[in-house]
Amino acid sequence: MPAPQITQGVTHSGSLVSANVRPDIERVLQVLKPYQSPFLQILWFYNRPAKEVRNAYGRFSWFENEFFPHQAAVTAPIEAQGSPQKLLLNASNISAPDIFQLDDIILIEETDQMGFVSAKSPGQATISSIDGTGDLRTITEASGFIKVIGSRNSEYAGTRQAVTTKEVEQYNYLTIFSESIATTGRAQAGEHYTDGLTHDELVEKRIEEMKLQIERYLLFAPEQGYATAGNYRTTWGHGFMGRIKSNINNYSSTLTEDAFDEHLKEVFARGSNRRLHICGSNQLAAINRFVKSRYELNPQPAIKAYGIRLQEYLTPFGVVDLLWNPVMDGKFSDFGFTIDTDRVRLRYMAPDKKGSRKFRIEENVETPGIDGTTTKILFDVGLEIHNEECHGILRKV
């Protein structure tokens, strides 16, 4: 037996056996949780309910249509020709020559002249002056529009040719999000200094992490598609970035009030009169700065609060709800997604034999006989965005 260790004189902290000194540890585990997932929360709980998908490929689609176009953009100068002078519209100088029908009354924005379609064939239209005898002037700029504002009908006229737009199918795919937590039997039986380390608490933490992952995916995913390996298929759906092609506006350094208003003017041209603008911290700070600059503060000798808490941005075109999304970091801190929430919806796979595929926790999926527990977490979801022209993206480049 070894000789005992002896302390001479006063027993002090330095003379204690370090392995026998009980640490003073806070019992609550301080988990860093800096992010929220506002877009997913809106899709999950908004008054427009999510809808299940029953297609075995995870593909879902919808049809979209629009009113018959009333104007076409001038893409190149159009020289007036002939006597009297007329304009010949075709794919080389106008964006959509086939929207013009025989006897349409048109307005040329550049010259403020009226005319009518005096001849029509596939891919081109001839425009004459409204009375058929005057001269039309040359269009000198590749800008502006030629608008249809009526039809030129004589007395006792017959029926005009019937025209209408066709519906277009849009589609997206569901994406399977799957993660797991596994702990051994001894890890479950043992005690820890803090909370948050039990199997169930680790599962709860993993669910929160997956919510943030899905939030990023539904906003940023630029592509959609599928791949097949052997007998099994993988699908991935696009997010907001991959669906929106219209109303994408850029600013170069600092966002200004004028640039923000111009963006909103485009977005509000179609759809409802209310939008949700989800943006990163830098963009929201820029909006806050130009809003604050509009207010004059008269501080009292003692001031307890200073600043602007802006939740609604009012424009002549509609109302914008501003929402900060901390998930939008990196370059996306200078991005903003302007969303018509009446036209977005969460889609999810229909239930299978094990239950819900929208979200479920599968316990005890470990191999039988294994000394431990594995829990699987599953989301099988996608994003449906109707009428992408009603949404927009504002970004710094």
Coordinates of C-alpha atoms in Angstrom, one line a residue:
M1 CA 0.0 0.0 0.0
P2 CA 1.5 3.4 -1.0
A3 CA 2.3 5.9 1.7
P4 CA -0.5 8.5 2.3
Q5 CA -0.1 12.0 0.9
I6 CA 0.1 14.5 3.7
T7 CA -0.8 18.2 3.7
Q8 CA 1.2 20.3 6.0
G9 CA -0.5 23.3 7.7
V10 CA -3.5 25.0 6.1
T11 CA -5.5 23.1 3.5
H12 CA -5.9 25.4 0.5
S13 CA -7.2 25.1 -3.1
G14 CA -3.7 24.4 -4.5
S15 CA -3.3 21.4 -2.2
L16 CA -6.6 19.7 -3.3
V17 CA -6.7 16.6 -5.6
S18 CA -7.7 18.2 -8.9
A19 CA -9.6 15.1 -10.0
N20 CA -11.8 15.3 -6.9
V21 CA -12.7 19.0 -7.3
R22 CA -16.3 19.2 -8.5
P23 CA -16.7 21.6 -11.4
D24 CA -19.3 24.3 -11.2
I25 CA -21.2 23.8 -14.5
E26 CA -24.4 25.5 -15.5
R27 CA -27.1 22.8 -15.8
V28 CA -28.7 24.5 -18.8
L29 CA -26.9 23.9 -22.1
Q30 CA -26.5 27.2 -24.0
V31 CA -27.3 26.2 -27.6
L32 CA -26.4 28.9 -30.1
K33 CA -29.6 29.4 -32.2
P34 CA -29.2 32.6 -34.2
Y35 CA -31.6 31.8 -37.0
Q36 CA -35.3 31.9 -37.6
S37 CA -37.2 30.3 -40.5
P38 CA -39.9 32.8 -41.3
F39 CA -40.6 31.7 -44.9
L40 CA -41.2 28.1 -43.9
Q41 CA -43.4 29.2 -41.0
I42 CA -45.5 31.2 -43.4
L43 CA -45.9 28.3 -45.8
W44 CA -46.6 25.9 -43.0
F45 CA -49.2 27.9 -41.0
Y46 CA -50.5 30.5 -43.5
N47 CA -54.2 30.6 -44.2
R48 CA -53.6 29.2 -47.7
P49 CA -53.3 25.5 -46.7
A50 CA -50.5 23.3 -48.0
K51 CA -51.6 20.6 -50.5
E52 CA -50.5 17.0 -50.8
V53 CA -48.9 15.4 -53.8
R54 CA -50.0 11.9 -55.0
N55 CA -47.7 11.6 -58.0
A56 CA -45.3 8.7 -57.4
Y57 CA -42.5 10.6 -59.1
G58 CA -42.9 13.5 -56.6
R59 CA -43.9 15.8 -59.6
F60 CA -46.7 18.3 -59.2
S61 CA -48.0 20.8 -61.8
W62 CA -50.5 23.5 -62.3
F63 CA -51.8 25.4 -65.3
E64 CA -51.5 29.2 -65.8
N65 CA -53.2 31.5 -68.2
E66 CA -53.3 35.3 -68.8
F67 CA -55.3 37.9 -70.6
F68 CA -54.8 38.3 -74.3
P69 CA -51.7 40.6 -74.7
H70 CA -52.5 44.2 -75.6
Q71 CA -49.1 45.4 -76.6
A72 CA -45.8 44.3 -78.1
A73 CA -42.3 45.9 -77.5
V74 CA -40.4 47.6 -80.3
T75 CA -37.1 45.8 -80.6
A76 CA -35.6 47.6 -83.6
P77 CA -36.3 50.8 -85.6
I78 CA -39.2 50.4 -88.1
E79 CA -38.9 52.3 -91.3
A80 CA -42.2 53.5 -92.9
Q81 CA -42.5 52.3 -96.5
G82 CA -44.7 52.7 -99.6
S83 CA -47.2 55.3 -100.6
P84 CA -49.1 55.9 -98.4
Q85 CA -46.4 54.9 -95.9
K86 CA -47.0 51.9 -93.8
L87 CA -45.2 49.9 -91.1
L88 CA -44.4 46.2 -91.5
L89 CA -44.2 44.4 -88.2
N90 CA -42.3 41.1 -87.9
A91 CA -40.1 39.2 -85.5
S92 CA -37.1 41.3 -86.4
N93 CA -38.6 44.5 -85.1
I94 CA -41.4 43.6 -82.6
S95 CA -41.5 41.2 -79.7
A96 CA -44.7 39.4 -80.5
P97 CA -46.1 40.1 -84.0
D98 CA -48.8 37.4 -83.8
I99 CA -50.8 39.3 -81.1
F100 CA -52.0 41.7 -83.9
Q101 CA -55.2 40.7 -85.7
L102 CA -56.8 42.1 -88.8
D103 CA -58.5 45.4 -88.2
D104 CA -57.0 45.9 -84.7
I105 CA -56.7 49.7 -83.9
I106 CA -53.3 50.3 -82.7
L107 CA -51.4 53.2 -81.0
I108 CA -47.7 53.8 -81.7
E109 CA -46.2 55.2 -78.5
E110 CA -43.2 56.9 -80.0
T111 CA -45.2 58.9 -82.6
D112 CA -48.6 59.0 -80.9
Q113 CA -50.2 58.0 -84.2
M114 CA -53.2 55.7 -84.6
G115 CA -53.3 53.0 -87.2
F116 CA -55.0 49.7 -87.9
V117 CA -53.9 46.3 -89.1
S118 CA -54.6 46.3 -92.8
A119 CA -53.0 43.0 -93.6
K120 CA -52.1 40.0 -91.5
S121 CA -50.2 36.8 -92.2
P122 CA -48.4 34.4 -89.8
G123 CA -45.5 36.2 -88.2
Q124 CA -46.1 39.6 -89.6
A125 CA -48.7 42.4 -89.7
T126 CA -49.0 45.6 -91.9
I127 CA -50.0 48.8 -90.1
S128 CA -51.8 51.6 -92.1
S129 CA -53.0 55.0 -90.9
I130 CA -56.4 54.9 -89.3
D131 CA -58.2 56.1 -92.4
G132 CA -56.0 54.1 -94.7
T133 CA -54.8 57.1 -96.8
G134 CA -52.4 59.0 -94.5
D135 CA -48.7 58.3 -93.9
L136 CA -47.3 56.7 -90.8
R137 CA -43.9 58.0 -89.5
T138 CA -40.8 55.9 -89.1
I139 CA -40.2 54.5 -85.6
T140 CA -36.6 55.6 -84.9
E141 CA -35.9 54.0 -81.5
A142 CA -35.8 50.4 -80.3
S143 CA -37.9 51.2 -77.3
G144 CA -41.5 51.7 -76.3
F145 CA -44.6 49.7 -77.3
I146 CA -47.2 49.4 -80.0
K147 CA -50.6 48.9 -78.3
V148 CA -53.9 47.4 -79.4
I149 CA -56.6 49.9 -78.2
G150 CA -59.6 48.7 -80.1
S151 CA -60.9 47.3 -83.4
R152 CA -61.9 48.9 -86.7
N153 CA -65.4 47.7 -87.5
S154 CA -67.8 49.0 -90.2
E155 CA -71.5 49.0 -90.0
Y156 CA -73.1 45.6 -90.4
A157 CA -69.7 44.0 -89.9
G158 CA -69.5 40.3 -89.5
T159 CA -67.7 38.4 -86.7
R160 CA -64.0 39.0 -86.1
Q161 CA -61.7 36.0 -86.0
A162 CA -61.8 34.3 -82.5
V163 CA -58.5 34.4 -80.7
T164 CA -57.6 33.5 -77.1
T165 CA -54.5 32.5 -75.1
K166 CA -53.7 28.9 -74.3
E167 CA -53.0 27.7 -70.8
V168 CA -49.5 26.7 -70.0
E169 CA -48.5 23.9 -67.6
Q170 CA -45.9 24.7 -64.9
Y171 CA -44.4 22.1 -62.6
N172 CA -41.9 21.4 -59.8
Y173 CA -40.6 18.4 -57.8
L174 CA -40.7 17.5 -54.2
T175 CA -37.4 17.2 -52.3
I176 CA -36.8 14.6 -49.7
F177 CA -35.0 15.9 -46.6
S178 CA -33.9 13.1 -44.3
E179 CA -31.6 13.1 -41.3
S180 CA -31.1 10.8 -38.2
I181 CA -29.8 10.8 -34.6
A182 CA -28.2 7.6 -33.2
T183 CA -27.0 7.1 -29.6
T184 CA -25.7 4.0 -27.9
G185 CA -27.3 2.4 -24.9
R186 CA -24.5 3.5 -22.6
A187 CA -24.7 7.1 -23.9
Q188 CA -28.4 7.0 -23.0
A189 CA -27.9 5.5 -19.6
G190 CA -25.1 7.9 -18.6
E191 CA -25.6 11.3 -17.0
H192 CA -24.3 14.6 -18.3
Y193 CA -23.5 17.9 -16.6
T194 CA -26.0 19.8 -18.7
D195 CA -29.3 19.2 -20.3
G196 CA -29.8 19.0 -24.1
L197 CA -27.7 15.8 -24.6
T198 CA -30.3 13.1 -24.2
H199 CA -31.4 11.2 -27.3
D200 CA -34.8 13.0 -27.5
E201 CA -33.2 16.4 -27.0
L202 CA -30.7 15.7 -29.8
V203 CA -33.6 14.8 -32.1
E204 CA -35.4 18.0 -31.2
K205 CA -32.2 20.0 -32.1
R206 CA -31.8 18.1 -35.4
I207 CA -35.4 19.0 -36.4
E208 CA -34.6 22.7 -35.8
E209 CA -31.5 22.4 -38.0
M210 CA -33.5 20.7 -40.7
K211 CA -36.1 23.5 -40.7
L212 CA -33.3 26.0 -41.3
Q213 CA -32.0 23.8 -44.2
I214 CA -35.4 23.7 -45.8
E215 CA -35.8 27.4 -45.4
R216 CA -32.5 28.0 -47.3
Y217 CA -33.6 25.5 -50.0
L218 CA -37.0 26.9 -50.6
L219 CA -35.5 30.4 -51.1
F220 CA -32.2 29.7 -52.9
A221 CA -32.5 26.5 -54.9
P222 CA -32.0 27.5 -58.6
E223 CA -32.8 24.3 -60.4
Q224 CA -35.3 21.4 -60.6
G225 CA -35.0 17.9 -62.0
Y226 CA -34.5 14.2 -61.2
A227 CA -31.9 11.5 -61.6
T228 CA -32.2 7.7 -61.5
A229 CA -29.7 5.3 -60.1
G230 CA -30.7 1.7 -60.6
N231 CA -34.3 1.4 -59.6
Y232 CA -34.5 4.4 -57.5
R233 CA -35.2 8.0 -58.3
T234 CA -34.0 11.2 -56.7
T235 CA -35.9 14.5 -57.3
W236 CA -35.1 18.0 -56.5
G237 CA -37.4 21.0 -56.9
H238 CA -36.4 24.6 -57.5
G239 CA -37.0 27.3 -54.9
F240 CA -37.9 31.0 -55.2
M241 CA -34.6 31.8 -57.0
G242 CA -35.2 29.1 -59.7
R243 CA -38.8 30.0 -60.4
I244 CA -38.7 33.8 -60.6
K245 CA -37.6 35.1 -64.1
S246 CA -39.5 38.5 -64.2
N247 CA -39.0 41.6 -62.1
I248 CA -35.4 40.9 -61.2
N249 CA -33.9 44.2 -60.4
N250 CA -30.3 45.1 -59.4
Y251 CA -28.6 47.9 -57.5
S252 CA -24.9 48.5 -57.5
S253 CA -23.8 49.9 -54.1
T254 CA -26.4 51.1 -51.6
L255 CA -30.1 50.6 -52.0
T256 CA -31.9 53.9 -52.5
E257 CA -35.6 54.8 -51.9
D258 CA -36.0 55.4 -55.7
A259 CA -34.5 52.0 -56.6
F260 CA -36.8 50.3 -54.1
D261 CA -39.9 52.1 -55.4
E262 CA -39.0 51.3 -59.0
H263 CA -38.8 47.6 -58.1
L264 CA -42.1 47.7 -56.3
K265 CA -43.8 49.5 -59.2
E266 CA -42.9 46.6 -61.5
V267 CA -43.9 43.9 -59.0
F268 CA -47.3 45.5 -58.3
A269 CA -48.2 45.7 -62.0
R270 CA -49.9 42.3 -61.6
G271 CA -51.5 40.4 -58.8
S272 CA -52.8 41.7 -55.5
N273 CA -52.2 45.0 -53.8
R274 CA -50.1 43.5 -51.0
R275 CA -46.7 41.9 -51.0
L276 CA -44.3 40.4 -48.5
H277 CA -40.7 41.5 -48.9
I278 CA -38.3 39.1 -47.2
C279 CA -34.8 40.5 -47.1
G280 CA -31.3 40.1 -45.6
S281 CA -29.9 42.3 -42.9
N282 CA -27.9 44.6 -45.2
Q283 CA -30.9 45.4 -47.4
L284 CA -33.2 45.9 -44.4
A285 CA -30.7 48.2 -42.9
A286 CA -30.5 50.2 -46.1
I287 CA -34.3 50.5 -46.2
N288 CA -34.3 51.6 -42.5
R289 CA -31.7 54.3 -43.3
F290 CA -33.7 56.0 -46.1
V291 CA -36.9 55.8 -44.1
K292 CA -35.2 57.4 -41.0
S293 CA -33.8 60.2 -43.2
R294 CA -37.4 61.2 -43.9
Y295 CA -38.2 61.9 -40.2
E296 CA -37.0 64.8 -38.1
L297 CA -36.5 63.9 -34.5
N298 CA -36.8 66.6 -31.8
P299 CA -35.1 65.0 -28.8
Q300 CA -36.1 65.9 -25.3
P301 CA -33.4 66.6 -22.6
A302 CA -33.6 62.9 -21.7
I303 CA -34.4 60.4 -24.5
K304 CA -35.1 56.8 -23.8
A305 CA -35.7 55.4 -27.3
Y306 CA -34.5 56.3 -30.8
G307 CA -35.1 54.9 -34.3
I308 CA -37.8 53.6 -36.6
R309 CA -39.6 50.3 -36.3
L310 CA -41.0 49.8 -39.8
Q311 CA -43.2 46.9 -40.5
E312 CA -45.3 48.2 -43.5
Y313 CA -44.0 50.2 -46.4
L314 CA -46.8 52.1 -48.2
T315 CA -46.5 52.9 -51.9
P316 CA -49.0 54.3 -54.4
F317 CA -49.1 50.8 -55.9
G318 CA -49.8 48.7 -52.8
V319 CA -48.7 47.8 -49.2
V320 CA -45.4 45.9 -48.5
D321 CA -44.9 43.9 -45.3
L322 CA -41.1 44.0 -44.5
L323 CA -39.6 40.9 -42.9
W324 CA -36.0 40.2 -41.9
N325 CA -34.8 36.7 -42.6
P326 CA -31.5 35.9 -40.8
V327 CA -31.1 32.8 -43.0
M328 CA -30.3 35.2 -45.8
D329 CA -26.6 35.7 -45.0
G330 CA -23.5 35.9 -47.2
K331 CA -24.3 37.6 -50.5
F332 CA -28.0 37.1 -49.8
S333 CA -27.8 39.7 -47.0
D334 CA -28.1 42.2 -49.9
F335 CA -31.1 40.4 -51.4
G336 CA -34.8 40.8 -51.1
F337 CA -37.6 38.5 -52.3
T338 CA -40.9 40.2 -53.0
I339 CA -43.7 37.6 -52.7
D340 CA -47.4 37.7 -53.4
T341 CA -48.3 35.3 -50.6
D342 CA -51.7 34.5 -52.3
R343 CA -49.7 32.8 -55.0
V344 CA -47.3 30.5 -53.1
R345 CA -48.1 27.2 -51.4
L346 CA -46.2 24.4 -49.7
R347 CA -46.7 21.0 -51.4
Y348 CA -45.9 17.7 -49.6
M349 CA -46.1 14.0 -50.4
A350 CA -49.2 12.1 -49.5
P351 CA -48.9 9.7 -46.5
D352 CA -47.4 6.2 -46.9
K353 CA -47.8 3.1 -44.8
K354 CA -45.7 4.6 -42.0
G355 CA -47.7 7.8 -41.9
S356 CA -47.2 11.4 -42.8
R357 CA -44.5 12.4 -45.3
K358 CA -45.0 16.1 -44.8
F359 CA -43.1 15.6 -41.5
R360 CA -42.5 12.6 -39.4
I361 CA -40.2 11.2 -36.7
E362 CA -39.5 7.5 -37.1
E363 CA -38.2 5.9 -33.9
N364 CA -36.3 2.7 -33.5
V365 CA -35.1 2.4 -37.1
E366 CA -31.8 0.8 -35.9
T367 CA -30.9 -2.8 -36.9
P368 CA -32.6 -5.2 -34.5
G369 CA -30.2 -6.3 -31.7
I370 CA -28.0 -3.2 -31.9
D371 CA -27.2 -1.8 -28.5
G372 CA -28.6 1.7 -29.1
T373 CA -31.3 3.7 -30.7
T374 CA -31.6 5.5 -34.1
T375 CA -34.3 8.0 -34.9
K376 CA -35.0 9.2 -38.5
I377 CA -36.5 12.6 -39.3
L378 CA -38.2 13.0 -42.7
F379 CA -39.7 16.0 -44.7
D380 CA -40.9 15.4 -48.3
V381 CA -41.8 18.9 -49.4
G382 CA -41.7 21.3 -52.3
L383 CA -42.7 24.9 -53.3
E384 CA -45.5 25.9 -55.7
I385 CA -45.3 29.4 -57.0
H386 CA -48.1 30.6 -59.3
N387 CA -47.8 33.5 -61.8
E388 CA -44.1 34.3 -61.3
E389 CA -44.7 37.7 -62.9
C390 CA -46.4 38.7 -59.6
H391 CA -43.2 38.2 -57.6
G392 CA -39.7 39.8 -57.8
I393 CA -36.1 39.8 -56.7
L394 CA -34.2 42.9 -55.6
R395 CA -30.5 42.2 -55.3
K396 CA -27.1 43.9 -55.1
V397 CA -24.6 43.1 -57.8

